[in-house]
Amino acid sequence: MPAENSAPTLNGLHYFAEGWRLVRLPGIRRYVIVPLLVNILLLGGAFIWLFKRLGQWIPDLMSHIPDWLQWLSYLLWPLSVISIVLVFSYFFSTVANWIAAPFCGLLAEQLEGRLTGKPLPDSGWVAMFKDIPRIMKRELQKLGYYLPRAIGLLLLYFVPGFGQTVAPVLWFLFSAWMLSIQYCDYPFDNHKVSFHQMRNALRQHKTANMQFGAMVSLFTMIPILNLAIMPVAVCGATAMWVDRYRTQHARH
């Protein structure tokens, strides 16, 4: 890992790539198994179902386009597909993260100890199960932050023309930010940093975090690769925590 004073020069793309390397470290791989299985079963099954339904949903969505915009249908059709896949992939990855949250926190905890040589106190499987109520409360905080903004963006899809062109771009940017929050929150929460403090810390490096979240969002939409994205994103976010935030925010 790079020294902390060099960390600000590293962007979100670096940490995303780093996640793919760290997830394969000996001693870390056993903590990857449960998040990986949850992602494969839930996200894999969900995408199989989605691709069977797209043939019905796309014509229904395109029917909302006014006649004067029909000449743009060649552009709006792929944007509609991307919009549905974006919303769908984020929704089911969020559900998967809810189910696997305690195990993702444990993975972040063990990887941080490996990267720093300073294991967290009270770490391990027993401590993880004791922390499940607190972890679930944290997931509810993220849901409360996400839902009002997501509902507002989804309503934009029903605005003729504007909804089919601008809303997909806004949704992608919002998903990138939320995925950065989702995965960076695991190491922050392991140190009992409040959700509000965590968001403020991420905003200080918003470009890098948006880059990281955008890469996670893109790979969440790619079949096969999306099955491994959860543990990879946890590892990449943990590397970012160690480099950028740990000195200021760690409580151990």
PDB file of C-alpha atoms in Angstrom:
ATOM      1  CA  MET A   1       0.000   0.000   0.000  1.00  0.00           C
ATOM      2  CA  PRO A   2       1.198   3.544  -0.694  1.00  0.00           C
ATOM      3  CA  ALA A   3       2.177   5.898   2.063  1.00  0.00           C
ATOM      4  CA  GLU A   4      -0.584   8.100   3.357  1.00  0.00           C
ATOM      5  CA  ASN A   5       0.989  11.350   2.172  1.00  0.00           C
ATOM      6  CA  SER A   6       0.856  10.026  -1.400  1.00  0.00           C
ATOM      7  CA  ALA A   7      -2.754   8.846  -1.122  1.00  0.00           C
ATOM      8  CA  PRO A   8      -4.409  12.070  -2.377  1.00  0.00           C
ATOM      9  CA  THR A   9      -2.670  11.553  -5.750  1.00  0.00           C
ATOM     10  CA  LEU A  10      -4.420   8.195  -6.202  1.00  0.00           C
ATOM     11  CA  ASN A  11      -7.839   8.337  -7.832  1.00  0.00           C
ATOM     12  CA  GLY A  12     -10.918   6.173  -7.493  1.00  0.00           C
ATOM     13  CA  LEU A  13      -9.958   4.058 -10.505  1.00  0.00           C
ATOM     14  CA  HIS A  14      -6.796   2.994  -8.672  1.00  0.00           C
ATOM     15  CA  TYR A  15      -8.755   1.823  -5.627  1.00  0.00           C
ATOM     16  CA  PHE A  16     -11.245  -0.058  -7.771  1.00  0.00           C
ATOM     17  CA  ALA A  17      -8.385  -1.899  -9.484  1.00  0.00           C
ATOM     18  CA  GLU A  18      -6.754  -2.454  -6.091  1.00  0.00           C
ATOM     19  CA  GLY A  19      -9.925  -4.171  -4.903  1.00  0.00           C
ATOM     20  CA  TRP A  20      -9.482  -6.893  -7.538  1.00  0.00           C
ATOM     21  CA  ARG A  21      -5.964  -7.555  -6.246  1.00  0.00           C
ATOM     22  CA  LEU A  22      -6.744  -7.464  -2.538  1.00  0.00           C
ATOM     23  CA  VAL A  23      -9.728  -9.798  -2.785  1.00  0.00           C
ATOM     24  CA  ARG A  24      -7.324 -12.613  -3.753  1.00  0.00           C
ATOM     25  CA  LEU A  25      -4.904 -12.214  -0.846  1.00  0.00           C
ATOM     26  CA  PRO A  26      -4.203 -15.397   1.139  1.00  0.00           C
ATOM     27  CA  GLY A  27      -5.922 -15.183   4.510  1.00  0.00           C
ATOM     28  CA  ILE A  28      -8.512 -12.744   3.131  1.00  0.00           C
ATOM     29  CA  ARG A  29     -10.189 -15.079   0.678  1.00  0.00           C
ATOM     30  CA  ARG A  30     -12.127 -16.963   3.364  1.00  0.00           C
ATOM     31  CA  TYR A  31     -13.869 -13.715   4.371  1.00  0.00           C
ATOM     32  CA  VAL A  32     -14.893 -13.173   0.744  1.00  0.00           C
ATOM     33  CA  ILE A  33     -16.912 -16.392   0.486  1.00  0.00           C
ATOM     34  CA  VAL A  34     -20.206 -15.277   2.076  1.00  0.00           C
ATOM     35  CA  PRO A  35     -20.472 -11.874   0.295  1.00  0.00           C
ATOM     36  CA  LEU A  36     -19.587 -13.633  -2.948  1.00  0.00           C
ATOM     37  CA  LEU A  37     -22.246 -16.317  -2.503  1.00  0.00           C
ATOM     38  CA  VAL A  38     -24.929 -13.767  -1.596  1.00  0.00           C
ATOM     39  CA  ASN A  39     -24.092 -11.725  -4.680  1.00  0.00           C
ATOM     40  CA  ILE A  40     -24.077 -14.745  -6.985  1.00  0.00           C
ATOM     41  CA  LEU A  41     -27.412 -16.091  -5.760  1.00  0.00           C
ATOM     42  CA  LEU A  42     -29.317 -12.800  -5.540  1.00  0.00           C
ATOM     43  CA  LEU A  43     -27.832 -10.625  -8.282  1.00  0.00           C
ATOM     44  CA  GLY A  44     -27.313 -13.539 -10.668  1.00  0.00           C
ATOM     45  CA  GLY A  45     -30.894 -14.741 -10.316  1.00  0.00           C
ATOM     46  CA  ALA A  46     -32.276 -11.224 -10.543  1.00  0.00           C
ATOM     47  CA  PHE A  47     -30.464 -10.456 -13.793  1.00  0.00           C
ATOM     48  CA  ILE A  48     -31.657 -13.674 -15.426  1.00  0.00           C
ATOM     49  CA  TRP A  49     -35.221 -12.618 -14.594  1.00  0.00           C
ATOM     50  CA  LEU A  50     -34.627  -9.040 -15.794  1.00  0.00           C
ATOM     51  CA  PHE A  51     -33.341  -9.990 -19.232  1.00  0.00           C
ATOM     52  CA  LYS A  52     -36.444 -12.119 -19.730  1.00  0.00           C
ATOM     53  CA  ARG A  53     -38.671  -9.113 -18.963  1.00  0.00           C
ATOM     54  CA  LEU A  54     -36.870  -6.384 -20.918  1.00  0.00           C
ATOM     55  CA  GLY A  55     -38.687  -7.283 -24.137  1.00  0.00           C
ATOM     56  CA  GLN A  56     -41.974  -6.278 -22.509  1.00  0.00           C
ATOM     57  CA  TRP A  57     -40.826  -3.295 -20.470  1.00  0.00           C
ATOM     58  CA  ILE A  58     -38.955  -1.368 -23.177  1.00  0.00           C
ATOM     59  CA  PRO A  59     -41.969  -0.979 -25.539  1.00  0.00           C
ATOM     60  CA  ASP A  60     -44.107   0.117 -22.572  1.00  0.00           C
ATOM     61  CA  LEU A  61     -41.526   2.742 -21.597  1.00  0.00           C
ATOM     62  CA  MET A  62     -41.097   3.957 -25.183  1.00  0.00           C
ATOM     63  CA  SER A  63     -44.863   4.448 -25.485  1.00  0.00           C
ATOM     64  CA  HIS A  64     -44.542   7.466 -23.152  1.00  0.00           C
ATOM     65  CA  ILE A  65     -42.377   9.327 -25.684  1.00  0.00           C
ATOM     66  CA  PRO A  66     -44.393  12.087 -27.417  1.00  0.00           C
ATOM     67  CA  ASP A  67     -44.796  11.995 -31.204  1.00  0.00           C
ATOM     68  CA  TRP A  68     -42.538  15.002 -31.757  1.00  0.00           C
ATOM     69  CA  LEU A  69     -39.627  13.062 -30.181  1.00  0.00           C
ATOM     70  CA  GLN A  70     -40.128   9.836 -32.138  1.00  0.00           C
ATOM     71  CA  TRP A  71     -37.248  10.776 -34.431  1.00  0.00           C
ATOM     72  CA  LEU A  72     -34.967  10.325 -31.388  1.00  0.00           C
ATOM     73  CA  SER A  73     -36.171   6.792 -30.712  1.00  0.00           C
ATOM     74  CA  TYR A  74     -32.910   5.285 -31.975  1.00  0.00           C
ATOM     75  CA  LEU A  75     -31.134   7.139 -29.126  1.00  0.00           C
ATOM     76  CA  LEU A  76     -33.846   6.870 -26.480  1.00  0.00           C
ATOM     77  CA  TRP A  77     -34.192   3.083 -26.830  1.00  0.00           C
ATOM     78  CA  PRO A  78     -30.644   2.276 -25.593  1.00  0.00           C
ATOM     79  CA  LEU A  79     -30.966   4.996 -22.923  1.00  0.00           C
ATOM     80  CA  SER A  80     -34.153   3.310 -21.711  1.00  0.00           C
ATOM     81  CA  VAL A  81     -32.402  -0.056 -21.511  1.00  0.00           C
ATOM     82  CA  ILE A  82     -29.484   1.481 -19.598  1.00  0.00           C
ATOM     83  CA  SER A  83     -31.913   3.241 -17.245  1.00  0.00           C
ATOM     84  CA  ILE A  84     -33.749   0.031 -16.378  1.00  0.00           C
ATOM     85  CA  VAL A  85     -30.528  -1.920 -15.872  1.00  0.00           C
ATOM     86  CA  LEU A  86     -29.090   0.893 -13.709  1.00  0.00           C
ATOM     87  CA  VAL A  87     -32.137   1.062 -11.441  1.00  0.00           C
ATOM     88  CA  PHE A  88     -32.460  -2.702 -11.292  1.00  0.00           C
ATOM     89  CA  SER A  89     -28.774  -3.385 -10.615  1.00  0.00           C
ATOM     90  CA  TYR A  90     -28.604  -0.781  -7.867  1.00  0.00           C
ATOM     91  CA  PHE A  91     -31.795  -2.042  -6.220  1.00  0.00           C
ATOM     92  CA  PHE A  92     -30.700  -5.673  -6.087  1.00  0.00           C
ATOM     93  CA  SER A  93     -27.117  -4.862  -5.148  1.00  0.00           C
ATOM     94  CA  THR A  94     -28.582  -2.858  -2.242  1.00  0.00           C
ATOM     95  CA  VAL A  95     -30.682  -5.851  -1.158  1.00  0.00           C
ATOM     96  CA  ALA A  96     -27.604  -8.075  -1.422  1.00  0.00           C
ATOM     97  CA  ASN A  97     -25.628  -5.607   0.687  1.00  0.00           C
ATOM     98  CA  TRP A  98     -28.330  -5.667   3.354  1.00  0.00           C
ATOM     99  CA  ILE A  99     -28.126  -9.437   3.592  1.00  0.00           C
ATOM    100  CA  ALA A 100     -24.330  -9.550   3.506  1.00  0.00           C
ATOM    101  CA  ALA A 101     -23.658  -6.363   5.528  1.00  0.00           C
ATOM    102  CA  PRO A 102     -22.227  -8.102   8.643  1.00  0.00           C
ATOM    103  CA  PHE A 103     -19.918 -10.210   6.479  1.00  0.00           C
ATOM    104  CA  CYS A 104     -18.831  -7.198   4.402  1.00  0.00           C
ATOM    105  CA  GLY A 105     -17.963  -5.389   7.640  1.00  0.00           C
ATOM    106  CA  LEU A 106     -15.934  -8.392   8.758  1.00  0.00           C
ATOM    107  CA  LEU A 107     -14.116  -8.499   5.410  1.00  0.00           C
ATOM    108  CA  ALA A 108     -13.264  -4.781   5.713  1.00  0.00           C
ATOM    109  CA  GLU A 109     -12.106  -5.315   9.295  1.00  0.00           C
ATOM    110  CA  GLN A 110      -9.812  -8.216   8.464  1.00  0.00           C
ATOM    111  CA  LEU A 111      -8.376  -6.516   5.384  1.00  0.00           C
ATOM    112  CA  GLU A 112      -7.645  -3.328   7.323  1.00  0.00           C
ATOM    113  CA  GLY A 113      -5.748  -5.364   9.908  1.00  0.00           C
ATOM    114  CA  ARG A 114      -3.792  -7.017   7.111  1.00  0.00           C
ATOM    115  CA  LEU A 115      -2.927  -3.709   5.416  1.00  0.00           C
ATOM    116  CA  THR A 116      -1.959  -1.836   8.584  1.00  0.00           C
ATOM    117  CA  GLY A 117      -0.587  -4.654  10.734  1.00  0.00           C
ATOM    118  CA  LYS A 118      -2.937  -3.459  13.485  1.00  0.00           C
ATOM    119  CA  PRO A 119      -5.984  -5.735  13.853  1.00  0.00           C
ATOM    120  CA  LEU A 120      -9.056  -4.081  15.330  1.00  0.00           C
ATOM    121  CA  PRO A 121      -9.892  -5.034  18.926  1.00  0.00           C
ATOM    122  CA  ASP A 122     -12.852  -7.386  19.398  1.00  0.00           C
ATOM    123  CA  SER A 123     -12.625  -8.470  15.770  1.00  0.00           C
ATOM    124  CA  GLY A 124     -13.714 -11.799  14.329  1.00  0.00           C
ATOM    125  CA  TRP A 125     -16.870 -13.831  13.795  1.00  0.00           C
ATOM    126  CA  VAL A 126     -18.198 -13.633  17.382  1.00  0.00           C
ATOM    127  CA  ALA A 127     -17.848  -9.848  17.493  1.00  0.00           C
ATOM    128  CA  MET A 128     -19.529  -9.628  14.084  1.00  0.00           C
ATOM    129  CA  PHE A 129     -22.649 -11.454  15.275  1.00  0.00           C
ATOM    130  CA  LYS A 130     -22.813  -9.228  18.372  1.00  0.00           C
ATOM    131  CA  ASP A 131     -22.695  -6.179  16.089  1.00  0.00           C
ATOM    132  CA  ILE A 132     -25.541  -7.249  13.799  1.00  0.00           C
ATOM    133  CA  PRO A 133     -28.201  -4.965  15.423  1.00  0.00           C
ATOM    134  CA  ARG A 134     -25.917  -1.927  15.110  1.00  0.00           C
ATOM    135  CA  ILE A 135     -24.994  -2.848  11.540  1.00  0.00           C
ATOM    136  CA  MET A 136     -28.660  -3.164  10.555  1.00  0.00           C
ATOM    137  CA  LYS A 137     -29.394   0.218  12.126  1.00  0.00           C
ATOM    138  CA  ARG A 138     -26.616   1.687   9.989  1.00  0.00           C
ATOM    139  CA  GLU A 139     -28.126   0.109   6.872  1.00  0.00           C
ATOM    140  CA  LEU A 140     -31.445   1.786   7.745  1.00  0.00           C
ATOM    141  CA  GLN A 141     -29.661   5.146   7.916  1.00  0.00           C
ATOM    142  CA  LYS A 142     -28.307   4.588   4.418  1.00  0.00           C
ATOM    143  CA  LEU A 143     -31.762   3.608   3.212  1.00  0.00           C
ATOM    144  CA  GLY A 144     -33.252   6.774   4.725  1.00  0.00           C
ATOM    145  CA  TYR A 145     -30.669   8.861   2.889  1.00  0.00           C
ATOM    146  CA  TYR A 146     -31.210   7.003  -0.372  1.00  0.00           C
ATOM    147  CA  LEU A 147     -34.996   6.654  -0.716  1.00  0.00           C
ATOM    148  CA  PRO A 148     -36.164  10.307  -0.975  1.00  0.00           C
ATOM    149  CA  ARG A 149     -33.492  11.079  -3.570  1.00  0.00           C
ATOM    150  CA  ALA A 150     -34.150   7.903  -5.533  1.00  0.00           C
ATOM    151  CA  ILE A 151     -37.912   8.520  -5.608  1.00  0.00           C
ATOM    152  CA  GLY A 152     -37.328  12.046  -6.916  1.00  0.00           C
ATOM    153  CA  LEU A 153     -35.116  10.746  -9.720  1.00  0.00           C
ATOM    154  CA  LEU A 154     -37.526   7.952 -10.622  1.00  0.00           C
ATOM    155  CA  LEU A 155     -40.349  10.473 -10.985  1.00  0.00           C
ATOM    156  CA  LEU A 156     -38.262  12.271 -13.602  1.00  0.00           C
ATOM    157  CA  TYR A 157     -38.553   9.232 -15.856  1.00  0.00           C
ATOM    158  CA  PHE A 158     -42.229  10.048 -16.381  1.00  0.00           C
ATOM    159  CA  VAL A 159     -41.498  13.539 -17.730  1.00  0.00           C
ATOM    160  CA  PRO A 160     -41.757  13.117 -21.520  1.00  0.00           C
ATOM    161  CA  GLY A 161     -38.481  13.672 -23.341  1.00  0.00           C
ATOM    162  CA  PHE A 162     -36.578  14.958 -20.326  1.00  0.00           C
ATOM    163  CA  GLY A 163     -37.138  11.762 -18.370  1.00  0.00           C
ATOM    164  CA  GLN A 164     -35.765   9.509 -21.081  1.00  0.00           C
ATOM    165  CA  THR A 165     -32.685  11.659 -21.824  1.00  0.00           C
ATOM    166  CA  VAL A 166     -31.501  13.466 -18.685  1.00  0.00           C
ATOM    167  CA  ALA A 167     -32.770  11.142 -15.947  1.00  0.00           C
ATOM    168  CA  PRO A 168     -30.470   8.209 -16.901  1.00  0.00           C
ATOM    169  CA  VAL A 169     -27.418  10.465 -16.589  1.00  0.00           C
ATOM    170  CA  LEU A 170     -28.562  11.818 -13.223  1.00  0.00           C
ATOM    171  CA  TRP A 171     -29.347   8.298 -12.016  1.00  0.00           C
ATOM    172  CA  PHE A 172     -25.890   7.056 -12.994  1.00  0.00           C
ATOM    173  CA  LEU A 173     -24.203   9.903 -11.085  1.00  0.00           C
ATOM    174  CA  PHE A 174     -26.451   9.328  -8.078  1.00  0.00           C
ATOM    175  CA  SER A 175     -25.754   5.577  -8.163  1.00  0.00           C
ATOM    176  CA  ALA A 176     -22.008   6.253  -8.286  1.00  0.00           C
ATOM    177  CA  TRP A 177     -22.239   8.431  -5.180  1.00  0.00           C
ATOM    178  CA  MET A 178     -24.475   5.979  -3.318  1.00  0.00           C
ATOM    179  CA  LEU A 179     -22.268   2.989  -4.126  1.00  0.00           C
ATOM    180  CA  SER A 180     -19.256   4.906  -2.860  1.00  0.00           C
ATOM    181  CA  ILE A 181     -21.175   5.583   0.362  1.00  0.00           C
ATOM    182  CA  GLN A 182     -22.343   1.965   0.572  1.00  0.00           C
ATOM    183  CA  TYR A 183     -18.909   0.379   0.373  1.00  0.00           C
ATOM    184  CA  CYS A 184     -16.816   3.036   2.102  1.00  0.00           C
ATOM    185  CA  ASP A 185     -19.226   2.887   5.017  1.00  0.00           C
ATOM    186  CA  TYR A 186     -18.024  -0.569   6.088  1.00  0.00           C
ATOM    187  CA  PRO A 187     -14.550   0.499   7.310  1.00  0.00           C
ATOM    188  CA  PHE A 188     -15.947   3.779   8.685  1.00  0.00           C
ATOM    189  CA  ASP A 189     -18.632   1.914  10.615  1.00  0.00           C
ATOM    190  CA  ASN A 190     -16.078  -0.548  11.988  1.00  0.00           C
ATOM    191  CA  HIS A 191     -14.548   2.465  13.777  1.00  0.00           C
ATOM    192  CA  LYS A 192     -17.961   3.769  14.914  1.00  0.00           C
ATOM    193  CA  VAL A 193     -17.671   6.904  12.758  1.00  0.00           C
ATOM    194  CA  SER A 194     -21.175   8.357  12.426  1.00  0.00           C
ATOM    195  CA  PHE A 195     -22.990   8.236   9.095  1.00  0.00           C
ATOM    196  CA  HIS A 196     -23.024  12.047   8.925  1.00  0.00           C
ATOM    197  CA  GLN A 197     -19.283  12.298   9.596  1.00  0.00           C
ATOM    198  CA  MET A 198     -18.600   9.625   7.021  1.00  0.00           C
ATOM    199  CA  ARG A 199     -20.518  11.488   4.301  1.00  0.00           C
ATOM    200  CA  ASN A 200     -18.679  14.712   5.092  1.00  0.00           C
ATOM    201  CA  ALA A 201     -15.339  12.899   4.878  1.00  0.00           C
ATOM    202  CA  LEU A 202     -16.223  11.402   1.503  1.00  0.00           C
ATOM    203  CA  ARG A 203     -17.258  14.806   0.137  1.00  0.00           C
ATOM    204  CA  GLN A 204     -13.734  16.092   0.751  1.00  0.00           C
ATOM    205  CA  HIS A 205     -12.539  13.668  -1.955  1.00  0.00           C
ATOM    206  CA  LYS A 206     -15.779  13.585  -3.939  1.00  0.00           C
ATOM    207  CA  THR A 207     -14.192  13.228  -7.379  1.00  0.00           C
ATOM    208  CA  ALA A 208     -12.182  10.151  -6.375  1.00  0.00           C
ATOM    209  CA  ASN A 209     -15.178   8.642  -4.614  1.00  0.00           C
ATOM    210  CA  MET A 210     -17.434   9.291  -7.617  1.00  0.00           C
ATOM    211  CA  GLN A 211     -14.854   7.604  -9.843  1.00  0.00           C
ATOM    212  CA  PHE A 212     -14.793   4.601  -7.540  1.00  0.00           C
ATOM    213  CA  GLY A 213     -18.586   4.435  -7.339  1.00  0.00           C
ATOM    214  CA  ALA A 214     -18.939   4.845 -11.111  1.00  0.00           C
ATOM    215  CA  MET A 215     -16.672   1.860 -11.736  1.00  0.00           C
ATOM    216  CA  VAL A 216     -18.628  -0.235  -9.225  1.00  0.00           C
ATOM    217  CA  SER A 217     -21.877   0.851 -10.916  1.00  0.00           C
ATOM    218  CA  LEU A 218     -20.595  -0.046 -14.388  1.00  0.00           C
ATOM    219  CA  PHE A 219     -19.355  -3.462 -13.311  1.00  0.00           C
ATOM    220  CA  THR A 220     -22.638  -4.127 -11.479  1.00  0.00           C
ATOM    221  CA  MET A 221     -24.329  -4.005 -14.906  1.00  0.00           C
ATOM    222  CA  ILE A 222     -21.902  -6.428 -16.595  1.00  0.00           C
ATOM    223  CA  PRO A 223     -23.052 -10.070 -16.437  1.00  0.00           C
ATOM    224  CA  ILE A 224     -20.610 -12.513 -14.792  1.00  0.00           C
ATOM    225  CA  LEU A 225     -18.289  -9.736 -13.549  1.00  0.00           C
ATOM    226  CA  ASN A 226     -21.115  -8.294 -11.446  1.00  0.00           C
ATOM    227  CA  LEU A 227     -21.241 -11.519  -9.435  1.00  0.00           C
ATOM    228  CA  ALA A 228     -17.855 -10.724  -7.868  1.00  0.00           C
ATOM    229  CA  ILE A 229     -18.287  -6.983  -7.470  1.00  0.00           C
ATOM    230  CA  MET A 230     -19.418  -6.883  -3.821  1.00  0.00           C
ATOM    231  CA  PRO A 231     -16.240  -8.233  -2.141  1.00  0.00           C
ATOM    232  CA  VAL A 232     -14.064  -6.411  -4.700  1.00  0.00           C
ATOM    233  CA  ALA A 233     -15.746  -3.100  -3.864  1.00  0.00           C
ATOM    234  CA  VAL A 234     -15.415  -3.725  -0.114  1.00  0.00           C
ATOM    235  CA  CYS A 235     -11.678  -4.366  -0.539  1.00  0.00           C
ATOM    236  CA  GLY A 236     -11.163  -1.307  -2.734  1.00  0.00           C
ATOM    237  CA  ALA A 237     -13.085   0.922  -0.320  1.00  0.00           C
ATOM    238  CA  THR A 238     -11.089  -0.440   2.620  1.00  0.00           C
ATOM    239  CA  ALA A 239      -7.820   0.361   0.829  1.00  0.00           C
ATOM    240  CA  MET A 240      -9.120   3.898   0.305  1.00  0.00           C
ATOM    241  CA  TRP A 241     -10.022   4.147   3.993  1.00  0.00           C
ATOM    242  CA  VAL A 242      -6.527   3.082   5.055  1.00  0.00           C
ATOM    243  CA  ASP A 243      -4.829   5.551   2.704  1.00  0.00           C
ATOM    244  CA  ARG A 244      -7.099   8.586   2.975  1.00  0.00           C
ATOM    245  CA  TYR A 245      -9.200   8.509   6.122  1.00  0.00           C
ATOM    246  CA  ARG A 246      -7.799   6.205   8.772  1.00  0.00           C
ATOM    247  CA  THR A 247      -5.293   8.615  10.324  1.00  0.00           C
ATOM    248  CA  GLN A 248      -7.990  11.217  10.974  1.00  0.00           C
ATOM    249  CA  HIS A 249     -10.999   9.043  11.779  1.00  0.00           C
ATOM    250  CA  ALA A 250      -9.798   5.750  13.269  1.00  0.00           C
ATOM    251  CA  ARG A 251     -10.714   5.311  16.931  1.00  0.00           C
ATOM    252  CA  HIS A 252      -8.466   2.332  17.652  1.00  0.00           C
TER     253      HIS A 252
END
